[in-house]
Amino acid sequence: MSGLRTDHETLQTFTAAVLCAVGLSEPDAALCADTLVQAELWGHASHGVLRLPWYVARIASGACNPTAKPRVLQDMGALALVDADNAMGQVATTFAMDEAVRRAGTYGIAAVSVRNSNHFGTAMYYTSGAARRGMLAFLSTNASPAMAPWGGRERAVGTNPWSWAAPAGELPPLVLDIANTSVARGKVYLAHQRGELIPLTWALDGSGRPTDDPQAAIEGLIQPMAGHKGYAIALMMDVISGVLSGSAFGAGVVGPYHPEGRSGAGHFAFVLDIKRLMPLGEFTGRVRELVESLKRNPVAEGSEGILYPGELEAANDASSRNSGILLPPDTVRDLLALARAYDVTPAFLPAAGPLNPIPKGATA
């Protein structure tokens, strides 16, 4: 078996069925499945269905509460604190972002802090959704340790990703979604699954040497982006996500890669209702003018063109909905194992004929 190409709807149905089998309600399972498959569609397979076995393992061990109902613990109008009750991060963050959007609609601006949550997938899933509702949105989270503090040699700081999104009218939203390391840790796991080497700039091995071996990188340190600046930004994201929410922080956060142990992840959502400052159409028109001015910039030699943040994901989404999603062999193996373990029909497999091979060097 060399891998396969499958359609997103079938993959999403299968993913939701597995999550239902381990105790999630149908709406929560559908939500979590959508976040994973949407990551695949955007071209971020590192945050796609390869994570499904990790989530299932954490639910099965009791590390994550599949039936949790997040609730507002403190309601201060434009400001709220949410207790996620150890829910799936996708469930908790959707609840929090919906609260932030609703409150911003009332007050013009809103912030929601979340404690006792779990890994939520791709941050842009939530910020881009708020942008499509006419909001300027920010979301941050903390994560389990992946890098050393600047000048240190042991893992103590998470990748602690964050995202901004803004509506752009008829254009796809402008969306920034980045980890504060040179690369999201999930991309290292994806390279490991595919049997690929990684760039030497991504990580250090256990002895502090640059490595192109993804397994050595997993056991070692992920490099911060932009040197000390990436470390400093990650630290501040932990302050607003973990420290401020009353959740875990620093080395106390447990990641989705570990089947046991409460995560304690914290999040912070900020939403601004654009129409309180100017008509939404005027704002999106100005954003379009900004994008068009960037597109007029002369293209550098070797460049394939100028893109704005979020444009590539939108193009990947359109392409993948038409041509299907490529799943690496190890991901297929893991999904089949889940299908057997939880008696779920692996509907993502082709109905007949051999599996479609993934061309060498192709990405999902």
PDB file of C-alpha atoms in Angstrom, residues 248-254 263:
ATOM      1  CA  ALA A 248      -1.468  25.258  32.928  1.00  0.00           C
ATOM      2  CA  PHE A 249       1.572  27.028  31.500  1.00  0.00           C
ATOM      3  CA  GLY A 250       5.179  26.377  30.524  1.00  0.00           C
ATOM      4  CA  ALA A 251       6.283  22.797  31.084  1.00  0.00           C
ATOM      5  CA  GLY A 252       2.949  22.041  32.777  1.00  0.00           C
ATOM      6  CA  VAL A 253       1.043  21.748  29.483  1.00  0.00           C
ATOM      7  CA  VAL A 254       0.560  18.220  28.098  1.00  0.00           C
ATOM      8  CA  SER A 263      -3.540  18.882  28.902  1.00  0.00           C
TER       9      SER A 263
END
